[in-house]
mmCIF file of C-alpha atoms in Angstrom:
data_model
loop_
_atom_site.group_PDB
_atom_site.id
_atom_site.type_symbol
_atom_site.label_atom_id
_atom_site.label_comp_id
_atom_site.label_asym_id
_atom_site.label_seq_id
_atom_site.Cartn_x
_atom_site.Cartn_y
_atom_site.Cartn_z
ATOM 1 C CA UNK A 211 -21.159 -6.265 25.450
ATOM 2 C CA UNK A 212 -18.932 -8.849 27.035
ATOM 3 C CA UNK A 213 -22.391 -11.314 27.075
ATOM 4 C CA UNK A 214 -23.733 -10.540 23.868
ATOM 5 C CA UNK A 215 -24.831 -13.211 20.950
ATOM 6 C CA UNK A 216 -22.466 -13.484 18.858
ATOM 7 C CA UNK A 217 -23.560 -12.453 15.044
ATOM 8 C CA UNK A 218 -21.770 -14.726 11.790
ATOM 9 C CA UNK A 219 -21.541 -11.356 9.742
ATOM 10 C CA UNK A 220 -20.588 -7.863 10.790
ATOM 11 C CA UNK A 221 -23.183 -6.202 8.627
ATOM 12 C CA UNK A 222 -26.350 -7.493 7.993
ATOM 13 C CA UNK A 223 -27.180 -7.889 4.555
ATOM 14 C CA UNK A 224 -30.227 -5.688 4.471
ATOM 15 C CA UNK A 225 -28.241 -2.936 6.246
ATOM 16 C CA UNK A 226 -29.765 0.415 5.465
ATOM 17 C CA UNK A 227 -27.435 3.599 7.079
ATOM 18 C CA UNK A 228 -28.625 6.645 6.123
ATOM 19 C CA UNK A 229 -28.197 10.142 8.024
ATOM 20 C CA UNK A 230 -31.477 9.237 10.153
ATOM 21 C CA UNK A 231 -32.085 12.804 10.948
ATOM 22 C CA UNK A 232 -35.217 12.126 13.483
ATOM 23 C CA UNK A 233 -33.484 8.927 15.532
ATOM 24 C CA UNK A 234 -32.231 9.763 19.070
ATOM 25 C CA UNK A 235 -28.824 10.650 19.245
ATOM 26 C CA UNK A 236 -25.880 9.023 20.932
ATOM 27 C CA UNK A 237 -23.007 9.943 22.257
ATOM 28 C CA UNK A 238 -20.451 11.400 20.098
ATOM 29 C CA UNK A 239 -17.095 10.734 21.777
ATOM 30 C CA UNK A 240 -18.288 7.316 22.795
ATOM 31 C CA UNK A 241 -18.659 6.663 18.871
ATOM 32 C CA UNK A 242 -15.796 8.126 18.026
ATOM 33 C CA UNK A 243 -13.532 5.895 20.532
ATOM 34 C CA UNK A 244 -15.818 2.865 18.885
ATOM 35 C CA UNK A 245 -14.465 3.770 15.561
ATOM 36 C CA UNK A 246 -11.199 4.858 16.327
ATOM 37 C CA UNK A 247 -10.677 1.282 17.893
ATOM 38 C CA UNK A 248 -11.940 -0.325 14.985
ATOM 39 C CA UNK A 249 -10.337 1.394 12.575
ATOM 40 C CA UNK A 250 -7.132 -0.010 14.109
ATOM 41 C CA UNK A 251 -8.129 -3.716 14.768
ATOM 42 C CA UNK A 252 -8.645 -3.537 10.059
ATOM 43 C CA UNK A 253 -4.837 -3.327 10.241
ATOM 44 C CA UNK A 254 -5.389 -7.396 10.711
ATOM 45 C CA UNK A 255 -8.861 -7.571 10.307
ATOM 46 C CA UNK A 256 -9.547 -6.804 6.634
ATOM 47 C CA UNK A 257 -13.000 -8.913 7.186
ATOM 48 C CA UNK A 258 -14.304 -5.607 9.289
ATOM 49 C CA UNK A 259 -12.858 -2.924 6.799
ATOM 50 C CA UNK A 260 -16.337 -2.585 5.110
ATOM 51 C CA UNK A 261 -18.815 -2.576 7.830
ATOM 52 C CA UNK A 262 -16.683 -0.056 9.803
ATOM 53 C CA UNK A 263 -16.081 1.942 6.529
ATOM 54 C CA UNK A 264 -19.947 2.174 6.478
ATOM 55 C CA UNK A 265 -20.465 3.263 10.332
ATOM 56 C CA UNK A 266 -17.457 5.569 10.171
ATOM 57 C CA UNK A 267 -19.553 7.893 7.667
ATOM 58 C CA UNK A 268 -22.160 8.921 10.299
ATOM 59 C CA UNK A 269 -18.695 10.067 12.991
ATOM 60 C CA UNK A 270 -20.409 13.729 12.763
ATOM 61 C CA UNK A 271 -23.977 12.818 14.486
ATOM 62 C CA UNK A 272 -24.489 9.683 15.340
ATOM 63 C CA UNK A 273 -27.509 8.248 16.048
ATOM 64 C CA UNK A 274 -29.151 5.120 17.916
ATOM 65 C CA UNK A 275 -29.561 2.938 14.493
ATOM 66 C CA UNK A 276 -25.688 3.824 13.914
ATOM 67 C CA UNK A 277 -24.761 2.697 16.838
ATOM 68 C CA UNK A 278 -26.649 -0.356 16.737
ATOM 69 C CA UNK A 279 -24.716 -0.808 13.570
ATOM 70 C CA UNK A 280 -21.354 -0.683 14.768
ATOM 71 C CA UNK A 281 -22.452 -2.714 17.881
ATOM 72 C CA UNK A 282 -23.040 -5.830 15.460
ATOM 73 C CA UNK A 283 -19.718 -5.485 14.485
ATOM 74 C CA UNK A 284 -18.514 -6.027 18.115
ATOM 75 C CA UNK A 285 -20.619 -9.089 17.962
ATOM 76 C CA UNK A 286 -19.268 -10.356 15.006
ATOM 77 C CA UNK A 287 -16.099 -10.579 16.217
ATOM 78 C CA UNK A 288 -17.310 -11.734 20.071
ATOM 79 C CA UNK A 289 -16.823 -14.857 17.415
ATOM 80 C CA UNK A 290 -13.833 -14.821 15.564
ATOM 81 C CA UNK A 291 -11.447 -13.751 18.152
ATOM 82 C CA UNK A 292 -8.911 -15.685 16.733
ATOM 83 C CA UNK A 293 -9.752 -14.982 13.182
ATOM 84 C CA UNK A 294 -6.480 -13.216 11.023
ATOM 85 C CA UNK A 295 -4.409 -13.348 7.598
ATOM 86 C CA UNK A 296 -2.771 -16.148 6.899
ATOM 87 C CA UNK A 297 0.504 -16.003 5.576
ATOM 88 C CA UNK A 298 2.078 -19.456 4.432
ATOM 89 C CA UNK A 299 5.617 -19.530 3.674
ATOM 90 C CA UNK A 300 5.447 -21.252 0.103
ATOM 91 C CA UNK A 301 3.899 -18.826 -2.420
ATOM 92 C CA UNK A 302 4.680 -17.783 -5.702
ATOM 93 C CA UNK A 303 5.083 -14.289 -5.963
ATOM 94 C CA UNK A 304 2.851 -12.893 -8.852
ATOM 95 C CA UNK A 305 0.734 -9.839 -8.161
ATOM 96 C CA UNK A 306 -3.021 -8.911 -8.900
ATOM 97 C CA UNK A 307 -5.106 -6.707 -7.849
ATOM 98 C CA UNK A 308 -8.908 -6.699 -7.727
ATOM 99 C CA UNK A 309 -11.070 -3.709 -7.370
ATOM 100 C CA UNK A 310 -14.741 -3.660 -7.116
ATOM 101 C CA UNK A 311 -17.640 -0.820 -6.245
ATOM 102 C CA UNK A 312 -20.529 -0.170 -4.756
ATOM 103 C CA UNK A 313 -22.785 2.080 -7.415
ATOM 104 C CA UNK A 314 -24.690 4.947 -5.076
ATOM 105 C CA UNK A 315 -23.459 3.429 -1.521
ATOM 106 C CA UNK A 316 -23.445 5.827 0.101
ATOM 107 C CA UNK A 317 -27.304 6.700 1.381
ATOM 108 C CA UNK A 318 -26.280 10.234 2.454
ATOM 109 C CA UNK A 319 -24.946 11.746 -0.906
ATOM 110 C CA UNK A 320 -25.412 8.623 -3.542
ATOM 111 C CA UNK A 321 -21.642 8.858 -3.990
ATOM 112 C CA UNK A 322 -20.279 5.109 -4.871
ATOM 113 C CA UNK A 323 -17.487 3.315 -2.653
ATOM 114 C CA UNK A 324 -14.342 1.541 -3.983
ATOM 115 C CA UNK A 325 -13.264 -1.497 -2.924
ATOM 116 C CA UNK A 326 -9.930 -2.760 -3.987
ATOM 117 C CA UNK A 327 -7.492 -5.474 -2.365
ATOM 118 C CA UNK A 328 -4.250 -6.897 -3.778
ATOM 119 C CA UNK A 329 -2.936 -10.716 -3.213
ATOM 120 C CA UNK A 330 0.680 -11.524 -3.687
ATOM 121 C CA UNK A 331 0.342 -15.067 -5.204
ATOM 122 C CA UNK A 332 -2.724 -16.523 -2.619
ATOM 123 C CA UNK A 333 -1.907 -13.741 0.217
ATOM 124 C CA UNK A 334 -3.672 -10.815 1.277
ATOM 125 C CA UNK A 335 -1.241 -7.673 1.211
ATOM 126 C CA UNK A 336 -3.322 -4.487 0.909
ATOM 127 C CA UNK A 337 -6.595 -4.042 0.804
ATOM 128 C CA UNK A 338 -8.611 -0.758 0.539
ATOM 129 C CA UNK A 339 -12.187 0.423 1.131
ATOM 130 C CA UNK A 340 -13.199 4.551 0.145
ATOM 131 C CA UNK A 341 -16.619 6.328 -0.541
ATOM 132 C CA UNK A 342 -15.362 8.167 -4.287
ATOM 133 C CA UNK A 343 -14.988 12.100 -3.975
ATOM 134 C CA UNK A 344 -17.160 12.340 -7.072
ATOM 135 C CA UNK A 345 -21.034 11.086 -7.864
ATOM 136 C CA UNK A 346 -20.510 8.905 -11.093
ATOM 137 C CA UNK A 347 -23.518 8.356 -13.044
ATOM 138 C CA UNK A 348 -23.214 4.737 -14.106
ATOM 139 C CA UNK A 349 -22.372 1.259 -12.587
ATOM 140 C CA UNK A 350 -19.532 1.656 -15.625
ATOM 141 C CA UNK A 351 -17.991 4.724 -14.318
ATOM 142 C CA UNK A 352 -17.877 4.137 -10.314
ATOM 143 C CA UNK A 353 -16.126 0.622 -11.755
ATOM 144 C CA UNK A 354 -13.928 2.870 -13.751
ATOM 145 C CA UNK A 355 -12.770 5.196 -10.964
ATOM 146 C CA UNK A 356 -12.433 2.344 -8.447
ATOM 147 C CA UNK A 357 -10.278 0.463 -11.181
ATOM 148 C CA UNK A 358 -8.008 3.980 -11.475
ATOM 149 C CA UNK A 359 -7.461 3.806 -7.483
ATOM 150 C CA UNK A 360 -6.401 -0.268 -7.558
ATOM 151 C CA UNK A 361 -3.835 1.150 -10.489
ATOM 152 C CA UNK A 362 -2.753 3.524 -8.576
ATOM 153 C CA UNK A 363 -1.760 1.180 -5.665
ATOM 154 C CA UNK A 364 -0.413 -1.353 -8.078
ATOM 155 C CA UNK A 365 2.280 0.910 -9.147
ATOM 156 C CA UNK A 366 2.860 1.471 -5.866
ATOM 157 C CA UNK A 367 3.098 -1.933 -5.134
ATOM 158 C CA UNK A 368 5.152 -2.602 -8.217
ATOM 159 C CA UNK A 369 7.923 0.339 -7.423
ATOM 160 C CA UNK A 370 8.352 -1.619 -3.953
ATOM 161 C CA UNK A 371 8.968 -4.927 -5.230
ATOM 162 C CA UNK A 372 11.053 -3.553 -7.540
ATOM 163 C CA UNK A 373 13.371 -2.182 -4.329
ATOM 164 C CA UNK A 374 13.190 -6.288 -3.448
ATOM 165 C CA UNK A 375 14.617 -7.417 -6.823
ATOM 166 C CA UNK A 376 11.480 -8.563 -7.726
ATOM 167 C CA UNK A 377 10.590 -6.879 -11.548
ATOM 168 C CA UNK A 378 7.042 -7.410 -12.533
ATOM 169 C CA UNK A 379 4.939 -6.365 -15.617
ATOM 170 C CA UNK A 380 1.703 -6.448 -16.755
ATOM 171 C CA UNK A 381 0.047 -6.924 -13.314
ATOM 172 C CA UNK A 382 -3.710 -8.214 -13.587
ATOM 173 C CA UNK A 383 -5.686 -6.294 -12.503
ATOM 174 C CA UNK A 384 -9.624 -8.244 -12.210
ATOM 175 C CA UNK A 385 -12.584 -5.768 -12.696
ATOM 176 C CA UNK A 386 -16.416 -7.749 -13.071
ATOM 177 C CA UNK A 387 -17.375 -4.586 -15.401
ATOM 178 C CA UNK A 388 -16.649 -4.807 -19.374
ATOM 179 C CA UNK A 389 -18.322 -1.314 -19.699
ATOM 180 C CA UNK A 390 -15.426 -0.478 -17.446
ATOM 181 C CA UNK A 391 -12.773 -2.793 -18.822
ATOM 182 C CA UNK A 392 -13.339 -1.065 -22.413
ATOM 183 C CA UNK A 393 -13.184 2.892 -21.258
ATOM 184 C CA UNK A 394 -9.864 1.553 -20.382
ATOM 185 C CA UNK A 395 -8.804 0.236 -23.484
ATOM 186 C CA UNK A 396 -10.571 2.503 -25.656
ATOM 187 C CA UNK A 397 -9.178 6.185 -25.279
ATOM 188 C CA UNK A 398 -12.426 7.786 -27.057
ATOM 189 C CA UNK A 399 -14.374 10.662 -25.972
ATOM 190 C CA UNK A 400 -17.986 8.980 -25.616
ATOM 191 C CA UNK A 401 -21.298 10.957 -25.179
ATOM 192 C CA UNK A 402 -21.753 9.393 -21.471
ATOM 193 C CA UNK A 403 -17.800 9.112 -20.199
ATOM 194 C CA UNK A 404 -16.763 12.965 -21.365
ATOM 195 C CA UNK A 405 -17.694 13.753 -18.112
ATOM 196 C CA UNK A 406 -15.431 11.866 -16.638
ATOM 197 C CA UNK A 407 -12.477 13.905 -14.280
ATOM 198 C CA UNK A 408 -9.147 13.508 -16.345
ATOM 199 C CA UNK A 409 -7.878 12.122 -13.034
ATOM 200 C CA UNK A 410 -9.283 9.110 -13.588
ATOM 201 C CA UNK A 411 -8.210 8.608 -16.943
ATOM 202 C CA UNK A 412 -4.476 7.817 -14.911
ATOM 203 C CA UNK A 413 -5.468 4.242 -15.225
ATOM 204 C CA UNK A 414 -5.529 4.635 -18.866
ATOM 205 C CA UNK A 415 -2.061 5.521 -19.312
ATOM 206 C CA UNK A 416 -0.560 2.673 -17.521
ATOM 207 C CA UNK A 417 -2.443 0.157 -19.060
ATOM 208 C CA UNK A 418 -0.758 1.080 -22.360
ATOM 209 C CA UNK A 419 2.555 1.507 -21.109
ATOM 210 C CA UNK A 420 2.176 -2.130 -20.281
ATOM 211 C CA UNK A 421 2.348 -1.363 -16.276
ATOM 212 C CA UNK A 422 -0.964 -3.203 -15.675
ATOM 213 C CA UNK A 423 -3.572 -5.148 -17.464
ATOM 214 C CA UNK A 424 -7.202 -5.100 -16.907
ATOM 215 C CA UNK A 425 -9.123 -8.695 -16.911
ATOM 216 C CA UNK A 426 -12.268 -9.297 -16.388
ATOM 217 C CA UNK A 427 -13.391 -11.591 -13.562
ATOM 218 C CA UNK A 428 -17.040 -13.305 -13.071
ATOM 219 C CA UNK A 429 -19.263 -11.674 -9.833
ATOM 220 C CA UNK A 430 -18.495 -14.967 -8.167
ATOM 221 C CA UNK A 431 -15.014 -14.932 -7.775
ATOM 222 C CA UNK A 432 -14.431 -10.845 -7.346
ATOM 223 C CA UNK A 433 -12.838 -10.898 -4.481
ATOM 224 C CA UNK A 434 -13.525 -7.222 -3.875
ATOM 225 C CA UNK A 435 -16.603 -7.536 -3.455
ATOM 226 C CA UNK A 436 -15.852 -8.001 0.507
ATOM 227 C CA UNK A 437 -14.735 -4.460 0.763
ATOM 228 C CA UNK A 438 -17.688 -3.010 -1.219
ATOM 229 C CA UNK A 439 -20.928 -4.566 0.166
ATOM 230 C CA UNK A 440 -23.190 -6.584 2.908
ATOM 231 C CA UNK A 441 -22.600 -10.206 2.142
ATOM 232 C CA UNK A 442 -24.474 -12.811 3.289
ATOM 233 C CA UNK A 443 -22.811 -15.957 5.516
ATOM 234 C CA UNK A 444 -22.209 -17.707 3.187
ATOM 235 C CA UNK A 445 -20.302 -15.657 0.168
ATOM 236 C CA UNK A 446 -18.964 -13.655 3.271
ATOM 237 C CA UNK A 447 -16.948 -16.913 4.561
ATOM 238 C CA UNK A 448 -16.112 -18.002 0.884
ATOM 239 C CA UNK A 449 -14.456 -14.578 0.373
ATOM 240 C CA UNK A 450 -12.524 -14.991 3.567
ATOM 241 C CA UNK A 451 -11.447 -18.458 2.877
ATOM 242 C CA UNK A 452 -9.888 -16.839 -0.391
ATOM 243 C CA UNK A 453 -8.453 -13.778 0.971
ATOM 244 C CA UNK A 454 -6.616 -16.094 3.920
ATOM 245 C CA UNK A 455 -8.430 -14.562 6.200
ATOM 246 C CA UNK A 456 -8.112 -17.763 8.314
ATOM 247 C CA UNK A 457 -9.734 -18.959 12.273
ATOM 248 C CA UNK A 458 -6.592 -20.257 13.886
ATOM 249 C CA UNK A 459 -8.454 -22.713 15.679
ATOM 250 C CA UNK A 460 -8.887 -24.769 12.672
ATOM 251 C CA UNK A 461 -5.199 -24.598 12.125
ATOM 252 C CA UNK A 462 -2.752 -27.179 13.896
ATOM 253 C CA UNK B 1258 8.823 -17.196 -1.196
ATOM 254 C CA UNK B 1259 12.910 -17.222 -0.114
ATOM 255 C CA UNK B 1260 12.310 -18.706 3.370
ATOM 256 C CA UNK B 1261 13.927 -15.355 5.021
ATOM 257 C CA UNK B 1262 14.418 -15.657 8.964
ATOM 258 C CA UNK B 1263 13.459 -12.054 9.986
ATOM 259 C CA UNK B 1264 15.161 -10.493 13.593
ATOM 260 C CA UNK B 1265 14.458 -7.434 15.406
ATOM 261 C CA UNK B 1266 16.954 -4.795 16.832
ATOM 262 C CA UNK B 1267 16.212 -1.382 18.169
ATOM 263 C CA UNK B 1268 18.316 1.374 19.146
ATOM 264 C CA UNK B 1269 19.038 2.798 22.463
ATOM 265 C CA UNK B 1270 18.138 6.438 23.111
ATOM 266 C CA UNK B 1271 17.936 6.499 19.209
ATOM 267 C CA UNK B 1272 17.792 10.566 19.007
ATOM 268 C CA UNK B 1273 20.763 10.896 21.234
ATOM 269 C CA UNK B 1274 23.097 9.809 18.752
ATOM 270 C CA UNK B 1275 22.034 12.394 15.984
ATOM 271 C CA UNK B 1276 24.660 14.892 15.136
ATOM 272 C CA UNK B 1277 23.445 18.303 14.978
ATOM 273 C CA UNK B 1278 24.957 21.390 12.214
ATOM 274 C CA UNK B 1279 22.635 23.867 13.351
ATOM 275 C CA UNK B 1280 23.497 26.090 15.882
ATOM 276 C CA UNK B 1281 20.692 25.182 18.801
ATOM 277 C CA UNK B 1282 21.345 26.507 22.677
ATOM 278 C CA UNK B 1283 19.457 25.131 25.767
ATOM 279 C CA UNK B 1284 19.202 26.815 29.035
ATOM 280 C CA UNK B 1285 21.417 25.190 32.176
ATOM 281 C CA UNK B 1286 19.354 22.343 32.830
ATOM 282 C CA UNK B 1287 18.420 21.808 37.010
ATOM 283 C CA UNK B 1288 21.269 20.014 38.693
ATOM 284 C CA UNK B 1289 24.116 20.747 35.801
ATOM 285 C CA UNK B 1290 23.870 24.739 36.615
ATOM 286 C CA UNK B 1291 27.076 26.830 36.466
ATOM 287 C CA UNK B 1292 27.209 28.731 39.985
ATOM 288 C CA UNK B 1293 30.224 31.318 38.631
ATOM 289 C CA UNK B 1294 28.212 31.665 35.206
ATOM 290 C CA UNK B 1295 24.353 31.570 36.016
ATOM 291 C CA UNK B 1296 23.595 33.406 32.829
ATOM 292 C CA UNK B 1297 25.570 31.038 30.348
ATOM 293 C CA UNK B 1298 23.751 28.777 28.215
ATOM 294 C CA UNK B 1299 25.095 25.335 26.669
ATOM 295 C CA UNK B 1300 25.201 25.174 23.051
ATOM 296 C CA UNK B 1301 24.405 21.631 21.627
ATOM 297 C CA UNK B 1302 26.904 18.816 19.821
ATOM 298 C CA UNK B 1303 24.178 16.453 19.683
ATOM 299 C CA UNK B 1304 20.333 16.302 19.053
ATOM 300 C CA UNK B 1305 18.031 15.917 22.332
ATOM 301 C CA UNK B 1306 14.825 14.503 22.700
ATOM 302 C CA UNK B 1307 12.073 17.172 21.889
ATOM 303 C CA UNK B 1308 14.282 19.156 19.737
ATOM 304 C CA UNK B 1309 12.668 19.398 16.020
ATOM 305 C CA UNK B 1310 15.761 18.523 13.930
ATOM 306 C CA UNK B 1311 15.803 15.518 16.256
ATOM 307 C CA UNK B 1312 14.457 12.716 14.240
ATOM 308 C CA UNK B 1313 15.892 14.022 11.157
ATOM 309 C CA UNK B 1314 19.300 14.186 12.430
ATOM 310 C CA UNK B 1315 18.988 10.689 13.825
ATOM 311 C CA UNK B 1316 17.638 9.486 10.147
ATOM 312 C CA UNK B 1317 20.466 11.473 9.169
ATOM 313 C CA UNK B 1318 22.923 9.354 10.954
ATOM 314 C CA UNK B 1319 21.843 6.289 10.732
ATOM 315 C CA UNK B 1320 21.423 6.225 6.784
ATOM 316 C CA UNK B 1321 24.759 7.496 5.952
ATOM 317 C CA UNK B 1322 26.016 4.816 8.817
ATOM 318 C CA UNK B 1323 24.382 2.141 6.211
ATOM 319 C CA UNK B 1324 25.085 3.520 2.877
ATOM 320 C CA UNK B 1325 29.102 4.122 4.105
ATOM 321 C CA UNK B 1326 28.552 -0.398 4.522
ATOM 322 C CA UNK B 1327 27.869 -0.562 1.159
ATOM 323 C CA UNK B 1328 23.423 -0.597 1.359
ATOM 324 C CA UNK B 1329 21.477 0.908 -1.111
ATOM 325 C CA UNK B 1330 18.487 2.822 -0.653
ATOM 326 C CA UNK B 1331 15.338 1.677 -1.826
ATOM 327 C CA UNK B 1332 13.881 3.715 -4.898
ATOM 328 C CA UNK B 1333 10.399 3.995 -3.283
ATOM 329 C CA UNK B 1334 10.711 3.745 0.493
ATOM 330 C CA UNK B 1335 13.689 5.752 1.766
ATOM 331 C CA UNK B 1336 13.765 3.596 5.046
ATOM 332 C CA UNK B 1337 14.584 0.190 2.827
ATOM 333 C CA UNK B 1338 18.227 -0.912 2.907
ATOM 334 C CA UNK B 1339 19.420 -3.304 0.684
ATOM 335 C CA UNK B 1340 22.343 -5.087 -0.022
ATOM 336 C CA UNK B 1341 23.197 -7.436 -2.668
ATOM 337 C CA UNK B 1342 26.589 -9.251 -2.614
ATOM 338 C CA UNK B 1343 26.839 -12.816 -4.666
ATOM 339 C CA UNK B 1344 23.823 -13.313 -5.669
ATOM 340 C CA UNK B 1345 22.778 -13.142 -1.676
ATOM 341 C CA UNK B 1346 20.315 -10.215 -0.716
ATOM 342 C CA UNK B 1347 20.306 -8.323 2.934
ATOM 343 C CA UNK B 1348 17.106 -6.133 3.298
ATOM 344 C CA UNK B 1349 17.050 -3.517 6.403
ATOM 345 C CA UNK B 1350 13.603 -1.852 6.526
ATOM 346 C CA UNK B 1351 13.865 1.151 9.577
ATOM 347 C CA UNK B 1352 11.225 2.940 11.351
ATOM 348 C CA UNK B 1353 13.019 5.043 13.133
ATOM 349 C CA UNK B 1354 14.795 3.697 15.984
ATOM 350 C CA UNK B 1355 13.287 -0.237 15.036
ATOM 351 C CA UNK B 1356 14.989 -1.992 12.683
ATOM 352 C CA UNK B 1357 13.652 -5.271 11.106
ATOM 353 C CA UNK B 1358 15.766 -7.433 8.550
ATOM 354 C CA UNK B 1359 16.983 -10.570 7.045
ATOM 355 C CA UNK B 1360 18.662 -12.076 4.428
ATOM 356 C CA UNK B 1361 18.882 -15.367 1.955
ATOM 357 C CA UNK B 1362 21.895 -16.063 3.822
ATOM 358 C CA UNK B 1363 22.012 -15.899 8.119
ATOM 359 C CA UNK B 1364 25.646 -15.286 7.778
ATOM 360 C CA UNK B 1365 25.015 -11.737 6.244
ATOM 361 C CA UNK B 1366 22.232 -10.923 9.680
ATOM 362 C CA UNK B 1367 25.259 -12.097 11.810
ATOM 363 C CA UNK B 1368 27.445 -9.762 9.888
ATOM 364 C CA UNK B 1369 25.011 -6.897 10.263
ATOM 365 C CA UNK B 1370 24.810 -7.404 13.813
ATOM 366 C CA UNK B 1371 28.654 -7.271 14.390
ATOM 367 C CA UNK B 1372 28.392 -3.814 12.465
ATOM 368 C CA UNK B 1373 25.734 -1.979 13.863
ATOM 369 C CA UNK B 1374 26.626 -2.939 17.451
ATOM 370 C CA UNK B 1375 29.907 -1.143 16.970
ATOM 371 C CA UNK B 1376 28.167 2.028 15.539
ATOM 372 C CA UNK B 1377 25.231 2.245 18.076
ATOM 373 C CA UNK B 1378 23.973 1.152 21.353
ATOM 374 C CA UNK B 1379 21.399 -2.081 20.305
ATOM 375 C CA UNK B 1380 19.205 -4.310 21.957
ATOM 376 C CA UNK B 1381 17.781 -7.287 19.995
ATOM 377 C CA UNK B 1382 14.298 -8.013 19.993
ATOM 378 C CA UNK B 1383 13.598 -11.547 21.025
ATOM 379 C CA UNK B 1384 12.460 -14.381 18.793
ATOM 380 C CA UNK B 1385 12.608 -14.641 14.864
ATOM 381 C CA UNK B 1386 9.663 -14.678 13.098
ATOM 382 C CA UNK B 1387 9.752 -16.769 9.638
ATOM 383 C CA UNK B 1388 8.361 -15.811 6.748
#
């Protein structure tokens, strides 16, 4: 691995995992290790979270195109080495949260993956990639249970600053769905939403009591959208760039 | 952001210093054996490493060290120590035998430092990162 080509993304954008029942099979334990190594590096490397989240899925029986997978992600970061968060010392410290899915992501069971992530004024403090326990049966409702996790951490969030002297309200909270942004706001029991676990009617709840507020944000600038799909070079490095996620040889 | 200077500090043989109210025996341990009483075993003061009431003990201890200074815990995470005195702010965040602060005002770190020194065994952690 040590001579490989480097690769500018760690998953290519016409990635296709699914369980790949006839492909040769690879060692398990070696994949596991892989993974398990991975998994720590996203405590810095948020720009892996995704592609790892993806390769992690297949832990049970891996196969050859699996491991080819996660092997691109070793390339990727052959090249950014020195690649991390950025944390400058003058911010101001406002909170919002983004959350984002993926409808169907998942090839094995067509369940949809959240993607959420949380900046304190420009800088990246949590970030958060899950395949949903449920299948949802719109774009609207995978939104809406990915939205109900980002609340969830918000609060979180907002209880700990709170312990810092820091009292916010009202925390933004940017989802690109209106279908989503409205089963928020509108507490009715609609022919396609009844289904709907009353778990993830939580978000609900806190919007009103003024906790958090939902905005919507334009596709272009959801920032989520890094920790729910394959991106291409170039949105990949724009979402970096905005997330601080910074190569520290282009910083003096 | 308040331009804290952060600093380091962990404590030596942290579980050693937890104070155990249970009643916990150990068998003579090689090389402290009791030639007239072979049979005896010791009963314990203190927490040992390996023991299961261990790390609460030494949690224990060390909290009720920094709420007797005047720290509050924090409402959320129970291993946040805070401290407000004239409009200055101390924050202590623990894991377990690593400690990690800093304050609006150096004087109040300094202070800290004088305090905990006396209570435990410490060893500062080189370096101070900025934040």
């Amino acid at each position: 691995m040590e001579n490989c080509k480097e690769a500018s993304t760690p998953i290519a954008t016409g990635c296709y995992l699914d369980a790949n029942e006839i492909g040769v099979d690879v060692d398990q334990t070696k994949f596991k290790q892989l993974i398990g190594s991975l998994l720590y590096l996203t405590t810095s490397r948020p720009d892996i979270m995704f592609g790892m989240c993806l390769c992690a899925i297949f832990q049970a029986k891996p196969k050859e195109s699996h491991y080819v997978a996660t092997k691109r992600i070793l390339k990727y970061l052959k090249g950014t080495i020195e690649v991390g968060l950025w944390y400058p010392s003058e911010v101001t410290l406002n909170l919002v949260g983004y959350s984002d899915s993926d409808f169907a992501g998942c090839k094995v069971d067509k369940k949809s993956t959240s993607g959420t992530c949380h900046l304190l004024g420009s800088i990246l403090i949590s970030w958060h990639n899950k395949k949903q326990a449920c299948v949802a049966l719109s774009t609207a409702e995978a939104e809406y249970i990915a939205a109900g996790s980002c609340c969830a951490q918000t609060i979180w969030l907002k209880y700990q600053l709170s312990d810092f002297g820091l009292n916010l309200s009202k925390i933004p909270l940017f989802c690109d769905n209106t279908s989503a942004i409205n089963l928020t706001k509108n507490p009715v029991q609609h022919s396609r939403t009844k289904h709907i676990e009353i778990r993830h009617h939580f978000i609900r709840d806190h919007i009103m009591n003024g906790d958090c507020e939902i905005q919507f944000v334009d596709s272009e600038n959801q920032l989520a959208d890094l920790f729910t799909k394959p991106l291409n070079k170039e949105r990949f490095n724009f979402l970096k760039n905005e997330l601080g996620i910074i190569d520290f040889k282009n910083v003096n | 952001m308040k331009g804290l200077r952060l600093h380091q500090m962990d404590v030596k043989s942290a579980f050693l210093n937890g104070l155990i109210d249970e009643e916990v025996y150990v068998s003579e341990p090689p090389g402290f054996e009791d030639h007239n009483n072979p049979d005896y075993v010791f009963k314990l003061k203190k927490a040992l490493y390996g023991l299961k009431q261990a790390s609460r003990q030494w949690y224990e201890r060390l909290s009720n060290f920094l709420l007797s200074q005047g720290y509050e815990r924090g409402k959320t995470d129970r291993t946040l120590f805070i401290k407000n005195s004239c409009n200055e702010i101390i924050l202590v965040q623990v894991y377990v035998d690593d400690i990690i602060f800093g304050s609006t005002n150096e004087s109040l770190c300094q202070q800290f430092v004088a305090t905990i020194q006396r209570e435990f065994e410490m060893s500062m952690m080189g370096g101070s990162i900025s934040s």
